[in-house]
PDB file of C-alpha atoms in Angstrom:
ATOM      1  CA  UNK A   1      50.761 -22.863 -33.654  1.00 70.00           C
ATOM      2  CA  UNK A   2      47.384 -21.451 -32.820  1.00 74.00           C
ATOM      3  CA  UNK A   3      44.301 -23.242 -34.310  1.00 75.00           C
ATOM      4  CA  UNK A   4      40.162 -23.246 -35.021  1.00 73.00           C
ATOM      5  CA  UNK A   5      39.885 -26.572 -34.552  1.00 70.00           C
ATOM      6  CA  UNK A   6      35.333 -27.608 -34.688  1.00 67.00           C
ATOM      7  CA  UNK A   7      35.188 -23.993 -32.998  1.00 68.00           C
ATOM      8  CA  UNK A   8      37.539 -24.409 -30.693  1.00 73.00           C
ATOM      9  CA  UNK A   9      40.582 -22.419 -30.403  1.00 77.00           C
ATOM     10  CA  UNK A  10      43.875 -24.612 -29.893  1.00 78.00           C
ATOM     11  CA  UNK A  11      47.872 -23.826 -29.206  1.00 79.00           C
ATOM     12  CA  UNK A  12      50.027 -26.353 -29.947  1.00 79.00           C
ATOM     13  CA  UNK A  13      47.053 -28.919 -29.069  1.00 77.00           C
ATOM     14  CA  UNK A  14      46.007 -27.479 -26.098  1.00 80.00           C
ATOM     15  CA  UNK A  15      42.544 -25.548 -25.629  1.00 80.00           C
ATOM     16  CA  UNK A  16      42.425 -21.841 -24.743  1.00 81.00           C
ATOM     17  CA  UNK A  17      40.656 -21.052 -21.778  1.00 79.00           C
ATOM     18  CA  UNK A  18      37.313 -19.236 -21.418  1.00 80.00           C
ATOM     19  CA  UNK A  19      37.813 -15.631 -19.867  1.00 82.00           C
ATOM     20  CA  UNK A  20      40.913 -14.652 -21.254  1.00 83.00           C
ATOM     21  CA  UNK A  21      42.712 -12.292 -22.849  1.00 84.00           C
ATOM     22  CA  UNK A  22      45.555 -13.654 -25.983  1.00 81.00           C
ATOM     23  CA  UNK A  23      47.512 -11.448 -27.976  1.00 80.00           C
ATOM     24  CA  UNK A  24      48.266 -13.207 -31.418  1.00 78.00           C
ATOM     25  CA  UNK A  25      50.362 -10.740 -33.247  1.00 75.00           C
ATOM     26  CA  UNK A  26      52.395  -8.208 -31.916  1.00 72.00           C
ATOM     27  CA  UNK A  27      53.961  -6.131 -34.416  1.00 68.00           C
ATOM     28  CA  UNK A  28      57.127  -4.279 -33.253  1.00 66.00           C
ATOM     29  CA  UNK A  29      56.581  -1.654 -35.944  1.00 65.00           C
ATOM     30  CA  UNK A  30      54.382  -0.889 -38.571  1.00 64.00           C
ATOM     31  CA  UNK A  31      50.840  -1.657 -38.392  1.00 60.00           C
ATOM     32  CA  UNK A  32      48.308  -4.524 -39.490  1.00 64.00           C
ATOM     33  CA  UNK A  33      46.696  -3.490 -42.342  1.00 60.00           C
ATOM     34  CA  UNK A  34      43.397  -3.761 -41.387  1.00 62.00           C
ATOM     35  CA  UNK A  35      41.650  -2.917 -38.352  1.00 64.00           C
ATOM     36  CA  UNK A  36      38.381  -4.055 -36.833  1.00 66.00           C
ATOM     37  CA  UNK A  37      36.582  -7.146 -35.027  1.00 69.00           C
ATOM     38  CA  UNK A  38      35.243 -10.589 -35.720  1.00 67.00           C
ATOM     39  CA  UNK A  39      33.733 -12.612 -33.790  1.00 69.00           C
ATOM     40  CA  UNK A  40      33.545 -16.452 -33.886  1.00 69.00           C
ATOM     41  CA  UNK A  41      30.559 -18.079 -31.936  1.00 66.00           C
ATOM     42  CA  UNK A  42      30.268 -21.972 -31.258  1.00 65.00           C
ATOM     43  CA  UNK A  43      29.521 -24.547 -28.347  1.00 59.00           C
ATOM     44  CA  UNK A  44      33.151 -25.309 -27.598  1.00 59.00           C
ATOM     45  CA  UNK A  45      35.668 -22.084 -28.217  1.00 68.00           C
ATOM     46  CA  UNK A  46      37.614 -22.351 -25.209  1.00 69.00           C
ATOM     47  CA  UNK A  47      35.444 -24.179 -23.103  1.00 69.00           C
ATOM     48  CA  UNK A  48      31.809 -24.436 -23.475  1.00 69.00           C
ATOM     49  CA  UNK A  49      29.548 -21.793 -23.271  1.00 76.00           C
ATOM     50  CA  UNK A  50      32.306 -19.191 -24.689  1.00 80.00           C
ATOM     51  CA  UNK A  51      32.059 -16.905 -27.257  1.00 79.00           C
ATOM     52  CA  UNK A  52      35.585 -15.485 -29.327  1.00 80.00           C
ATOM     53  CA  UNK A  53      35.967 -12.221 -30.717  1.00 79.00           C
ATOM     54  CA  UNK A  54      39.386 -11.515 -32.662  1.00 80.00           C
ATOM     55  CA  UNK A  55      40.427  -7.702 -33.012  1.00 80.00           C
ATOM     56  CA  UNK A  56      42.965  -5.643 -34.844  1.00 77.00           C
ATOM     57  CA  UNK A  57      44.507  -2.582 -32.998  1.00 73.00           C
ATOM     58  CA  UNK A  58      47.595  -0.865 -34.284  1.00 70.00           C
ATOM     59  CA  UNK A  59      50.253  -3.624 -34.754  1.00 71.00           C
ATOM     60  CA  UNK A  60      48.645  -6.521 -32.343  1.00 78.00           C
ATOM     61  CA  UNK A  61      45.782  -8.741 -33.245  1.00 81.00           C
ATOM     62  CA  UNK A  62      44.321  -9.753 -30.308  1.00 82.00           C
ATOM     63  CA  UNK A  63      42.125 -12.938 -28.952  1.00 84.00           C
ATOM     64  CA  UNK A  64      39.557 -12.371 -26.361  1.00 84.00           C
ATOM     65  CA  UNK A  65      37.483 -15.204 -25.583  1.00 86.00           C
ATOM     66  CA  UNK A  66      34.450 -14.703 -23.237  1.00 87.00           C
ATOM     67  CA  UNK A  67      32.089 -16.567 -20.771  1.00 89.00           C
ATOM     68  CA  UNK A  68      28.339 -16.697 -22.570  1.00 89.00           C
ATOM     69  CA  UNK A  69      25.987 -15.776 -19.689  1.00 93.00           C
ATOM     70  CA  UNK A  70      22.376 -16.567 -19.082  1.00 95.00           C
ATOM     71  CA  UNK A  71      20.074 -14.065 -16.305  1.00 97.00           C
ATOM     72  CA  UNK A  72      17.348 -15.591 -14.794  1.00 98.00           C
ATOM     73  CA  UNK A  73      14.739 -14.529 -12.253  1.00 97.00           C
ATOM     74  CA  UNK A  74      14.326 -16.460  -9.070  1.00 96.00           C
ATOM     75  CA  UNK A  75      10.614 -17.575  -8.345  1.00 95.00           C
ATOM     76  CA  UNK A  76       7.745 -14.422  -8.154  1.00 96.00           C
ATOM     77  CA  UNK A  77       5.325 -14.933  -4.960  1.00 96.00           C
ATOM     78  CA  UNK A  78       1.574 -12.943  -5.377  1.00 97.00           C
ATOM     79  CA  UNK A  79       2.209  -9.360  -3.124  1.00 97.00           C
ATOM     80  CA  UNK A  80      -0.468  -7.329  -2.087  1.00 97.00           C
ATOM     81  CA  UNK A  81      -0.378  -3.802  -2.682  1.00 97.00           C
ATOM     82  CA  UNK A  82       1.999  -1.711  -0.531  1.00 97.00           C
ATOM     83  CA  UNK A  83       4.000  -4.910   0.422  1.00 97.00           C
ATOM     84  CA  UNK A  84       7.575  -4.706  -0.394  1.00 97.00           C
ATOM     85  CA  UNK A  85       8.417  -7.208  -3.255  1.00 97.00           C
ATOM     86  CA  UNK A  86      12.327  -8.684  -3.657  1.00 98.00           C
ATOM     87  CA  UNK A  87      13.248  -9.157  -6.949  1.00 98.00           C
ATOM     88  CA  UNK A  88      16.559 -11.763  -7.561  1.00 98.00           C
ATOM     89  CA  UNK A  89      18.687 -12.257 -10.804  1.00 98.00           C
ATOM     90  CA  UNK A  90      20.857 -14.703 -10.760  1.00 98.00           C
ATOM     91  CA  UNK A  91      23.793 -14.359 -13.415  1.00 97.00           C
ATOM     92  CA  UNK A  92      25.838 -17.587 -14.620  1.00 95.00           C
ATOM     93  CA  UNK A  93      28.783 -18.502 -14.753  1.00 93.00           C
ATOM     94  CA  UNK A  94      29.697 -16.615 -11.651  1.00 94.00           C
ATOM     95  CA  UNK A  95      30.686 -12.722 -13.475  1.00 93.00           C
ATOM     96  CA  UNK A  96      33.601 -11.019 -12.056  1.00 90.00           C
ATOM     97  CA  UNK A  97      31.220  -7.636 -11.909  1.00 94.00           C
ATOM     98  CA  UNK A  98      28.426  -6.258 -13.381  1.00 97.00           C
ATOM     99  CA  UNK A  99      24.931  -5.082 -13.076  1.00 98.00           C
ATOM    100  CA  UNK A 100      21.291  -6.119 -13.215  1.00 98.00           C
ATOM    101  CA  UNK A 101      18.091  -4.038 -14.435  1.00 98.00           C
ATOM    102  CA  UNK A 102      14.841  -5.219 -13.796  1.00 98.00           C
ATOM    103  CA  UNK A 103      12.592  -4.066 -15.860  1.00 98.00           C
ATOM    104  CA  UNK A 104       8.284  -4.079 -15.277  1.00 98.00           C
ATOM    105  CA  UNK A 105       6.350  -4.554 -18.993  1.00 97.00           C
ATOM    106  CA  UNK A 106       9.575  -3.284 -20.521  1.00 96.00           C
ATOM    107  CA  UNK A 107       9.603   0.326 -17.687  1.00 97.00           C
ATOM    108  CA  UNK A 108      13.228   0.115 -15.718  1.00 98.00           C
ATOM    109  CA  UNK A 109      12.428  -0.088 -12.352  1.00 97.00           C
ATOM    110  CA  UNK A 110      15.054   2.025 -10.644  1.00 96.00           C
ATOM    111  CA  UNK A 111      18.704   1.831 -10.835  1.00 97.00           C
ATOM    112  CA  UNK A 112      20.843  -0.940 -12.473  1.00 97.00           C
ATOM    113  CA  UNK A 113      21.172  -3.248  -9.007  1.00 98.00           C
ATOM    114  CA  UNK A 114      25.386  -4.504  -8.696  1.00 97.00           C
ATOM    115  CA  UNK A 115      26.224  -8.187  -9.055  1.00 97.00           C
ATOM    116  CA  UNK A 116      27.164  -9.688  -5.989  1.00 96.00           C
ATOM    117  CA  UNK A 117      28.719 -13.312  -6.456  1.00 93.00           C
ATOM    118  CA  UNK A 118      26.079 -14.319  -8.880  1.00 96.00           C
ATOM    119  CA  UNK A 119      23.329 -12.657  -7.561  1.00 98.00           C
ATOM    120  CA  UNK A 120      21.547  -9.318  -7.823  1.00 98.00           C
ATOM    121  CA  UNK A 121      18.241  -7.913  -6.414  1.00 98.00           C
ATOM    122  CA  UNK A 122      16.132  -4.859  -6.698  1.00 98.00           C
ATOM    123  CA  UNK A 123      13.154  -4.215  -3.949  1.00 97.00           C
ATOM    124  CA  UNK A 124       9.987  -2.058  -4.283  1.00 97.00           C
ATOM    125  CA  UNK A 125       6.843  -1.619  -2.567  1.00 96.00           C
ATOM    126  CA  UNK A 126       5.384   0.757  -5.108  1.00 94.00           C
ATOM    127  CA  UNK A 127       3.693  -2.187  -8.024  1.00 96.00           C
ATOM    128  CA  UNK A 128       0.343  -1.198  -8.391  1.00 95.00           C
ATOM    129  CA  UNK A 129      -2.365  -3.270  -8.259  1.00 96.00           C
ATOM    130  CA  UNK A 130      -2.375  -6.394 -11.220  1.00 97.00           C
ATOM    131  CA  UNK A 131      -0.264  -8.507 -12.964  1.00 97.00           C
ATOM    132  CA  UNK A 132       3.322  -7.187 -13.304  1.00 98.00           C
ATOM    133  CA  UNK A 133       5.601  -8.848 -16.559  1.00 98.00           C
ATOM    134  CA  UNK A 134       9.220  -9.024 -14.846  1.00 98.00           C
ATOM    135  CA  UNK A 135      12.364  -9.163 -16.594  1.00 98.00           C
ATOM    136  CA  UNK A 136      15.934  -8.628 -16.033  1.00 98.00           C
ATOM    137  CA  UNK A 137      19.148  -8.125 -18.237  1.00 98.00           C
ATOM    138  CA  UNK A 138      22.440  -8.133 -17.104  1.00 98.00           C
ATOM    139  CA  UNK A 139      24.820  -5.670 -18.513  1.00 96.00           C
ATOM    140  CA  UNK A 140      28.179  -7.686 -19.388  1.00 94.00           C
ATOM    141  CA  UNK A 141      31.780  -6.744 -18.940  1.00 94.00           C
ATOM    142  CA  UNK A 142      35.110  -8.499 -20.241  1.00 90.00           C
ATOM    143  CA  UNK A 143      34.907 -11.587 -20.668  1.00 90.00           C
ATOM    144  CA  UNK A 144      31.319 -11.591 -19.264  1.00 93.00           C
ATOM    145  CA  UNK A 145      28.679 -11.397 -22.150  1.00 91.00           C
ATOM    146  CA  UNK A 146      25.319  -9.552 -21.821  1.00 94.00           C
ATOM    147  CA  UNK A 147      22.702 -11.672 -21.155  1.00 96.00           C
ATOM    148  CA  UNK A 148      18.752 -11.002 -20.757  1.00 97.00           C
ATOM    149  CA  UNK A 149      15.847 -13.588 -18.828  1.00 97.00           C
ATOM    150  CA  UNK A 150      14.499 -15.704 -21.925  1.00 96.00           C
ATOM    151  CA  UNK A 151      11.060 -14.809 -20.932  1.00 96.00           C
ATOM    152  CA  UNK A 152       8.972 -12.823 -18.162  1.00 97.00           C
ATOM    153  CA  UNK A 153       7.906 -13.756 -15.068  1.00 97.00           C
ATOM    154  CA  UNK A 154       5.224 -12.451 -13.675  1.00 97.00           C
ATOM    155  CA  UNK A 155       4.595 -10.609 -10.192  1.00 98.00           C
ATOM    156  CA  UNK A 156       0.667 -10.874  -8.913  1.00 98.00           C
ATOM    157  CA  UNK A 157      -0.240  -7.582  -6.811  1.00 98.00           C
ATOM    158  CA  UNK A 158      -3.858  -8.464  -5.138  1.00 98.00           C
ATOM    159  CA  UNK A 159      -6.034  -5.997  -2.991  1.00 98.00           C
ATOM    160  CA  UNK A 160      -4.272  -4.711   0.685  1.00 98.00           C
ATOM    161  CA  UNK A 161      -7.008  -4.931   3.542  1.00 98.00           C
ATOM    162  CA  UNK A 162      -8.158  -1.436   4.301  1.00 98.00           C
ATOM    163  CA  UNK A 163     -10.856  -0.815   7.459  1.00 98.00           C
ATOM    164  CA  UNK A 164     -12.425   2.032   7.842  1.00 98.00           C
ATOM    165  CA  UNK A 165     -14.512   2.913  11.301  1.00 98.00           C
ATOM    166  CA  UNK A 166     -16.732   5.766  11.669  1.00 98.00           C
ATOM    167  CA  UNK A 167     -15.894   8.130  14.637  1.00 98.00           C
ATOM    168  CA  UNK A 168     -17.805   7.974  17.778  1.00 98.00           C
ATOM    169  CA  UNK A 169     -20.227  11.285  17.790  1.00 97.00           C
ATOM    170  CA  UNK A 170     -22.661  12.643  20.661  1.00 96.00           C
ATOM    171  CA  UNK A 171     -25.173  15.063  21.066  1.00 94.00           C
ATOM    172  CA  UNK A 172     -27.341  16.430  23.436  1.00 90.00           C
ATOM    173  CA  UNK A 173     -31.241  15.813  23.156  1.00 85.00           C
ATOM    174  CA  UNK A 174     -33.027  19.334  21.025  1.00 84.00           C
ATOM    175  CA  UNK A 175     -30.104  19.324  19.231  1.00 92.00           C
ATOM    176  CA  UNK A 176     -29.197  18.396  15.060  1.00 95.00           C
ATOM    177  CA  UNK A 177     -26.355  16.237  13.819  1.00 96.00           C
ATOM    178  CA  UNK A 178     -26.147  15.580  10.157  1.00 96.00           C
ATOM    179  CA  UNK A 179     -24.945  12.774   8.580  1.00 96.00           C
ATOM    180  CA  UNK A 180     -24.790  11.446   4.698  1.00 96.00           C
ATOM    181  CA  UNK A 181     -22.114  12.157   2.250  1.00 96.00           C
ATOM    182  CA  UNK A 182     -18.382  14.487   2.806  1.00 96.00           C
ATOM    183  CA  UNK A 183     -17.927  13.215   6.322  1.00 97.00           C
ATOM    184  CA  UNK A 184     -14.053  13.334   7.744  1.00 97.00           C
ATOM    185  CA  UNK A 185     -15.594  11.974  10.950  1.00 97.00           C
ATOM    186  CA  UNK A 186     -13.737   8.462  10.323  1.00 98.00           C
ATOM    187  CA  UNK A 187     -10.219   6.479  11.355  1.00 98.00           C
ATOM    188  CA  UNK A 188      -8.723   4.301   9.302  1.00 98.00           C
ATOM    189  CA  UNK A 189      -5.553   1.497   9.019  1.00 97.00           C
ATOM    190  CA  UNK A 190      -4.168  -0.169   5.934  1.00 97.00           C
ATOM    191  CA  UNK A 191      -3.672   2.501   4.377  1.00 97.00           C
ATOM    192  CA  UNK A 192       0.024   2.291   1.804  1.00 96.00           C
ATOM    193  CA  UNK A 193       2.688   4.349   0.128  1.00 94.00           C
ATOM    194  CA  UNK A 194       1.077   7.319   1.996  1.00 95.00           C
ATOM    195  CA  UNK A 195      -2.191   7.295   0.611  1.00 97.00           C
ATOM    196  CA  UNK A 196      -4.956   9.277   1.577  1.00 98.00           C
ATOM    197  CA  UNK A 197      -8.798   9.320   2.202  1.00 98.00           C
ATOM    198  CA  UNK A 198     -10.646  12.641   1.603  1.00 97.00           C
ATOM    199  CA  UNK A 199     -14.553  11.477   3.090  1.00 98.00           C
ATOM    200  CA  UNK A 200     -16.686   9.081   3.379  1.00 98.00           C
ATOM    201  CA  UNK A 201     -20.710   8.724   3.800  1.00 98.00           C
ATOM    202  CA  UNK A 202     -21.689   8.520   7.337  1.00 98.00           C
ATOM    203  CA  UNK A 203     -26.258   7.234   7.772  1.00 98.00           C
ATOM    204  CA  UNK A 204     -27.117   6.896  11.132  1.00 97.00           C
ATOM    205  CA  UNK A 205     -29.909   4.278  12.564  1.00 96.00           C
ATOM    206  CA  UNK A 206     -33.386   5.026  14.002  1.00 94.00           C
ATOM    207  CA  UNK A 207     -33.185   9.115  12.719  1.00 94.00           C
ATOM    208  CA  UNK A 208     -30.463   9.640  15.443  1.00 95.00           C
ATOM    209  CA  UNK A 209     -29.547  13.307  14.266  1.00 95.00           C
ATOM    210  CA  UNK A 210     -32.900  14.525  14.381  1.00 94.00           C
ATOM    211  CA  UNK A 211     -33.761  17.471  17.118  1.00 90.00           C
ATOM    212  CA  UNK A 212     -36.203  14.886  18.771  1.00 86.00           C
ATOM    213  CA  UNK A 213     -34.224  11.631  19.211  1.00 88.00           C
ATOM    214  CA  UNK A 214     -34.526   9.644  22.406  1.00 85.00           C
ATOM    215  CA  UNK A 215     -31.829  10.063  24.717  1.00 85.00           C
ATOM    216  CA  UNK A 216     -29.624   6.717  23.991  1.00 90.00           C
ATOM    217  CA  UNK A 217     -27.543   5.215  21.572  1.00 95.00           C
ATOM    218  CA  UNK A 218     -27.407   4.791  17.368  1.00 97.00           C
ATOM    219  CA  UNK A 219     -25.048   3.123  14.940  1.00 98.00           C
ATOM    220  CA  UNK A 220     -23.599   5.040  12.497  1.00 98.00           C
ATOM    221  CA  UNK A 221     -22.337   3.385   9.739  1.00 98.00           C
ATOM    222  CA  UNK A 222     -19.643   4.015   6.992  1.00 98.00           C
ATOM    223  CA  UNK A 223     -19.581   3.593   3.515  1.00 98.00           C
ATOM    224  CA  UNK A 224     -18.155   4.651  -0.017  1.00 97.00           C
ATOM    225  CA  UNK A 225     -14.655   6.312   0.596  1.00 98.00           C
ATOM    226  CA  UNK A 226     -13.505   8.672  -1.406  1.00 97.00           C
ATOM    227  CA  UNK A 227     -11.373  11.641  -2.340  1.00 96.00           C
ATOM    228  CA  UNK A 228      -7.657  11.818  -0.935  1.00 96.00           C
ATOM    229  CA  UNK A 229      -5.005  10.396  -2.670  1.00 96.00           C
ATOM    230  CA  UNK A 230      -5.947   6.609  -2.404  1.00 96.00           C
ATOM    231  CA  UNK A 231      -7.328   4.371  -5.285  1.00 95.00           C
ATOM    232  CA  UNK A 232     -10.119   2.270  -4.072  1.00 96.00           C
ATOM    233  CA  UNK A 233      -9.780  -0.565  -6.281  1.00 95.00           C
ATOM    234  CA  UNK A 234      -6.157  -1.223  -4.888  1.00 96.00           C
ATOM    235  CA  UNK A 235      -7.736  -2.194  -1.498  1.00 97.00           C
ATOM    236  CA  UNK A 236     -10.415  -4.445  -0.052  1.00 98.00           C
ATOM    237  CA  UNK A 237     -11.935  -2.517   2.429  1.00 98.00           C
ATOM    238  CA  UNK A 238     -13.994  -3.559   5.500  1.00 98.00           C
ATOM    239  CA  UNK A 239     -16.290  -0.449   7.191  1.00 98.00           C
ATOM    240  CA  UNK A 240     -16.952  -0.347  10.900  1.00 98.00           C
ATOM    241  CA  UNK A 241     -19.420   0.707  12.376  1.00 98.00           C
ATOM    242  CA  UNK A 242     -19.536   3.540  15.488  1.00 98.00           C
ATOM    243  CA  UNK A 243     -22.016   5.273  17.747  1.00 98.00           C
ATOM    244  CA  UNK A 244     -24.180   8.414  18.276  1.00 98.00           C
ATOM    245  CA  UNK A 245     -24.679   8.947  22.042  1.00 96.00           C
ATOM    246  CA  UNK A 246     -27.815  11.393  22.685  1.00 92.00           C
ATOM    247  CA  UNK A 247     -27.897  12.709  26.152  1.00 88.00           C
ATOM    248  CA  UNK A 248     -29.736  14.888  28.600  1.00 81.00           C
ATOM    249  CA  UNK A 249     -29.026  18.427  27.826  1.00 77.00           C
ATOM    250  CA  UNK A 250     -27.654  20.441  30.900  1.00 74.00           C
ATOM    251  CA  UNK A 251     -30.990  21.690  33.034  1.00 65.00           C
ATOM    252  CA  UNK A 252     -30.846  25.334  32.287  1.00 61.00           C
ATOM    253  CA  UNK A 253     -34.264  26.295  31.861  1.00 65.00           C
ATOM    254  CA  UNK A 254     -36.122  26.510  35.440  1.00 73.00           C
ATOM    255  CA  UNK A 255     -38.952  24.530  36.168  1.00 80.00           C
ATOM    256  CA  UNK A 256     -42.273  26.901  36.155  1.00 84.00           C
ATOM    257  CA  UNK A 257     -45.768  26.577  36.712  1.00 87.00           C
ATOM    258  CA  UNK A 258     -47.503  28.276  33.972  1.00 91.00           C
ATOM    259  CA  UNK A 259     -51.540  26.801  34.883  1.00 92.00           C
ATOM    260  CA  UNK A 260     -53.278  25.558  38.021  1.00 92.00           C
ATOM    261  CA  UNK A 261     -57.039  24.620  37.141  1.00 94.00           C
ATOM    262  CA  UNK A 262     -59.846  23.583  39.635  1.00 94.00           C
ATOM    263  CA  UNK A 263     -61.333  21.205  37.478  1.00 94.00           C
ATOM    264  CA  UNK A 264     -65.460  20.579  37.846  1.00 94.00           C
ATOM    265  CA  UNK A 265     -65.137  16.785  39.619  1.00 95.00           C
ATOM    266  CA  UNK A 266     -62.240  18.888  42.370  1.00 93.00           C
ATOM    267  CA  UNK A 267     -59.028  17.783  41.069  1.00 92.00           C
ATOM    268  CA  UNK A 268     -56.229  19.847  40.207  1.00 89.00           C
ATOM    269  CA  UNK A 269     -54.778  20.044  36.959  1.00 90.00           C
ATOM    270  CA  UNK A 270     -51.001  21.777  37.084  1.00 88.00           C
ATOM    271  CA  UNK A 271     -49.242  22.635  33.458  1.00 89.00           C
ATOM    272  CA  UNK A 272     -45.090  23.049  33.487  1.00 86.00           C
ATOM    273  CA  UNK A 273     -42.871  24.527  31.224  1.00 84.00           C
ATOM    274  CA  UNK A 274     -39.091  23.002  31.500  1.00 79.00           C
ATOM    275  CA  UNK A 275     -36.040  21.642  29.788  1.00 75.00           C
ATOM    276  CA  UNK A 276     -36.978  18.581  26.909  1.00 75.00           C
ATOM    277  CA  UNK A 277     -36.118  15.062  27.527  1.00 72.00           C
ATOM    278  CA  UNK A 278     -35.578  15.389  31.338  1.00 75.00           C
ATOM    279  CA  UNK A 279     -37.813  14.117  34.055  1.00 76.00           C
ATOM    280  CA  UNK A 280     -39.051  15.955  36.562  1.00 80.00           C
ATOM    281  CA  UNK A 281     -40.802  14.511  39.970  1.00 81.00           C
ATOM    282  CA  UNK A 282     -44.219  16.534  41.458  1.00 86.00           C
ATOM    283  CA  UNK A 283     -44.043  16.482  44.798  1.00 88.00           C
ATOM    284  CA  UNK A 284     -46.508  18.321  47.343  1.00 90.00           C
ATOM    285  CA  UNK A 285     -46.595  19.558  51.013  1.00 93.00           C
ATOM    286  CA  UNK A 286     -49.258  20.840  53.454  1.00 93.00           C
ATOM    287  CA  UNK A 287     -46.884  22.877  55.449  1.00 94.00           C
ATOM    288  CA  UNK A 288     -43.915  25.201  54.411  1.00 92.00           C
ATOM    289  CA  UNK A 289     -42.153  25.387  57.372  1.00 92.00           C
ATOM    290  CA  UNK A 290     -38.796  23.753  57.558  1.00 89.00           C
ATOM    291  CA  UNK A 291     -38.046  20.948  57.501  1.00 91.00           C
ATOM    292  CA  UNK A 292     -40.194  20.298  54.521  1.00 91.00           C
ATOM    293  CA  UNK A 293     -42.113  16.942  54.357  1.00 92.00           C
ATOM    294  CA  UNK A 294     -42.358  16.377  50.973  1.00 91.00           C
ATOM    295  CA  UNK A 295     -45.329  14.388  49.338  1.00 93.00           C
ATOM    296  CA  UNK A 296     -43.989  12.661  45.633  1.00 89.00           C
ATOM    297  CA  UNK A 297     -47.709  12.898  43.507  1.00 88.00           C
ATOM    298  CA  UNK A 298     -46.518  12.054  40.088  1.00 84.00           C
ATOM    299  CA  UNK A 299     -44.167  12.573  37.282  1.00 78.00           C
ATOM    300  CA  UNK A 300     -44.204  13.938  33.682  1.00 72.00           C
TER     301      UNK A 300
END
């Protein structure tokens, strides 16, 4: 005697089991007159949390009474962009099989991830930067309903750190560096999901590049990356500093006396041509014949 007892399903006073499969009617010949399926939903068919759907095919009528499921996420900590992020369903009662899809503001995000015991996950390090709405649905199979998170969760992407140094740079004194905007003279780290800088703006302290800069050293400094493949505004960047070195150039031009004046009050007034930027030491003798004695007068 099989019985809907307050939405439960009874045989001879006992209660059917959730998960199962009952055949009601089996018809040796012939069929059942009408085909189709019905479900019957209530707290307590079976066992609680069940779900009964009665169907007609050929000559049975069968019983199939299923688990009711519910998905939910496990807890979302803030990411920062680049960083791989773990996403976990967890599906209850335990299903026999299955699969997850996690889904970003409604967008899958990759394949349907399998149920393993009551768990499944999905990881990704591609969420841009922002607030992410996570959910997750769980496909179903027998005796295993569907079953989708009740609401989203969400997943907080913040800013990855991002430094950028300017390259060190030298030149030799006479000479002209430029600097300002569409410099590739840079290094970088932080960078994520192979992005990309194109340039950056390079200024230089104290009018380093100029032809007539001192011999010594300058700070260049970095600023407003651009170009490439990278978004700015997913990274919180941090720009280094490097230096210009300005040297001596190599001494390649001979030392000449161009002038030698007597001047009215007896001195001697000696003009040189030479290379810029060196020094050069005037030094005097009264006799030529080796070894020299050097006499140090001056310099320029």
């Amino acid at each position: 005697a099989l019985s809907l007892n307050g939405n439960a399903f009874t045989v001879n006073g006992s209660q059917l089991a959730g998960g199962s499969a009952y055949t009601i009617i089996q018809q040796a010949t012939g069929n059942v007159a009408s085909s189709g399926s019905y479900t019957v939903n209530g707290t307590a068919i079976g066992a609680a949390g069940t779900t009964a759907a009665i169907s007609v095919s050929g000559g049975n009528v069968n019983l199939n009474i299923s688990f009711t499921t519910t998905t939910t996420l496990g807890a979302l900590t803030a990411s920062t962009y680049g960083q791989s992020v773990t996403l976990v369903a967890t599906v209850m009662p335990v299903p026999s099989n299955g699969t997850v899809q996690f889904f970003d503001n409604g967008v899958a995000l990759g394949s349907p991830a399998s149920v393993s015991g009551a768990t499944a996950s999905y990881s990704t390090s591609a969420l841009s930067l922002g607030s992410h709405p996570i959910t997750a649905a769980y496909s179903g199979v027998t005796f295993y309903a569907a079953s989708s998170t009740a609401s989203a969760s969400t997943q907080q992407v913040n800013q990855a750190p991002l430094s950028i140094t300017a390259s060190a740079q030298s030149k030799t004194y006479g000479q002209t560096l430029a600097f300002g905007g569409g410099s590739t003279n840079f290094a970088s780290s932080g960078l994520q999901n192979g992005d990309t800088i194109g340039t950056v703006t390079l200024a230089v302290s104290g009018n380093g590049g100029a032809s007539n800069a001192p011999v010594g050293t300058y700070t260049i400094t970095p600023s407003l990356a651009t170009g490439g493949t990278f978004t700015a505004a997913d990274y919180n960047i941090t720009y280094n500093t490097g230096l210009l070195t300005v040297t001596l150039p190599p001494n390649t031009i001979p030392v000449t006396i161009v002038g030698i004046t007597l001047l009215g009050d007896g001195t001697v007034q000696l003009s040189f041509s030479g290379t810029p930027g060196y020094v050069y030491l005037i030094e005097a003798a009264t006799d030529l014949t080796p070894p020299i004695a050097w006499t140090a007068l001056s310099t320029n």
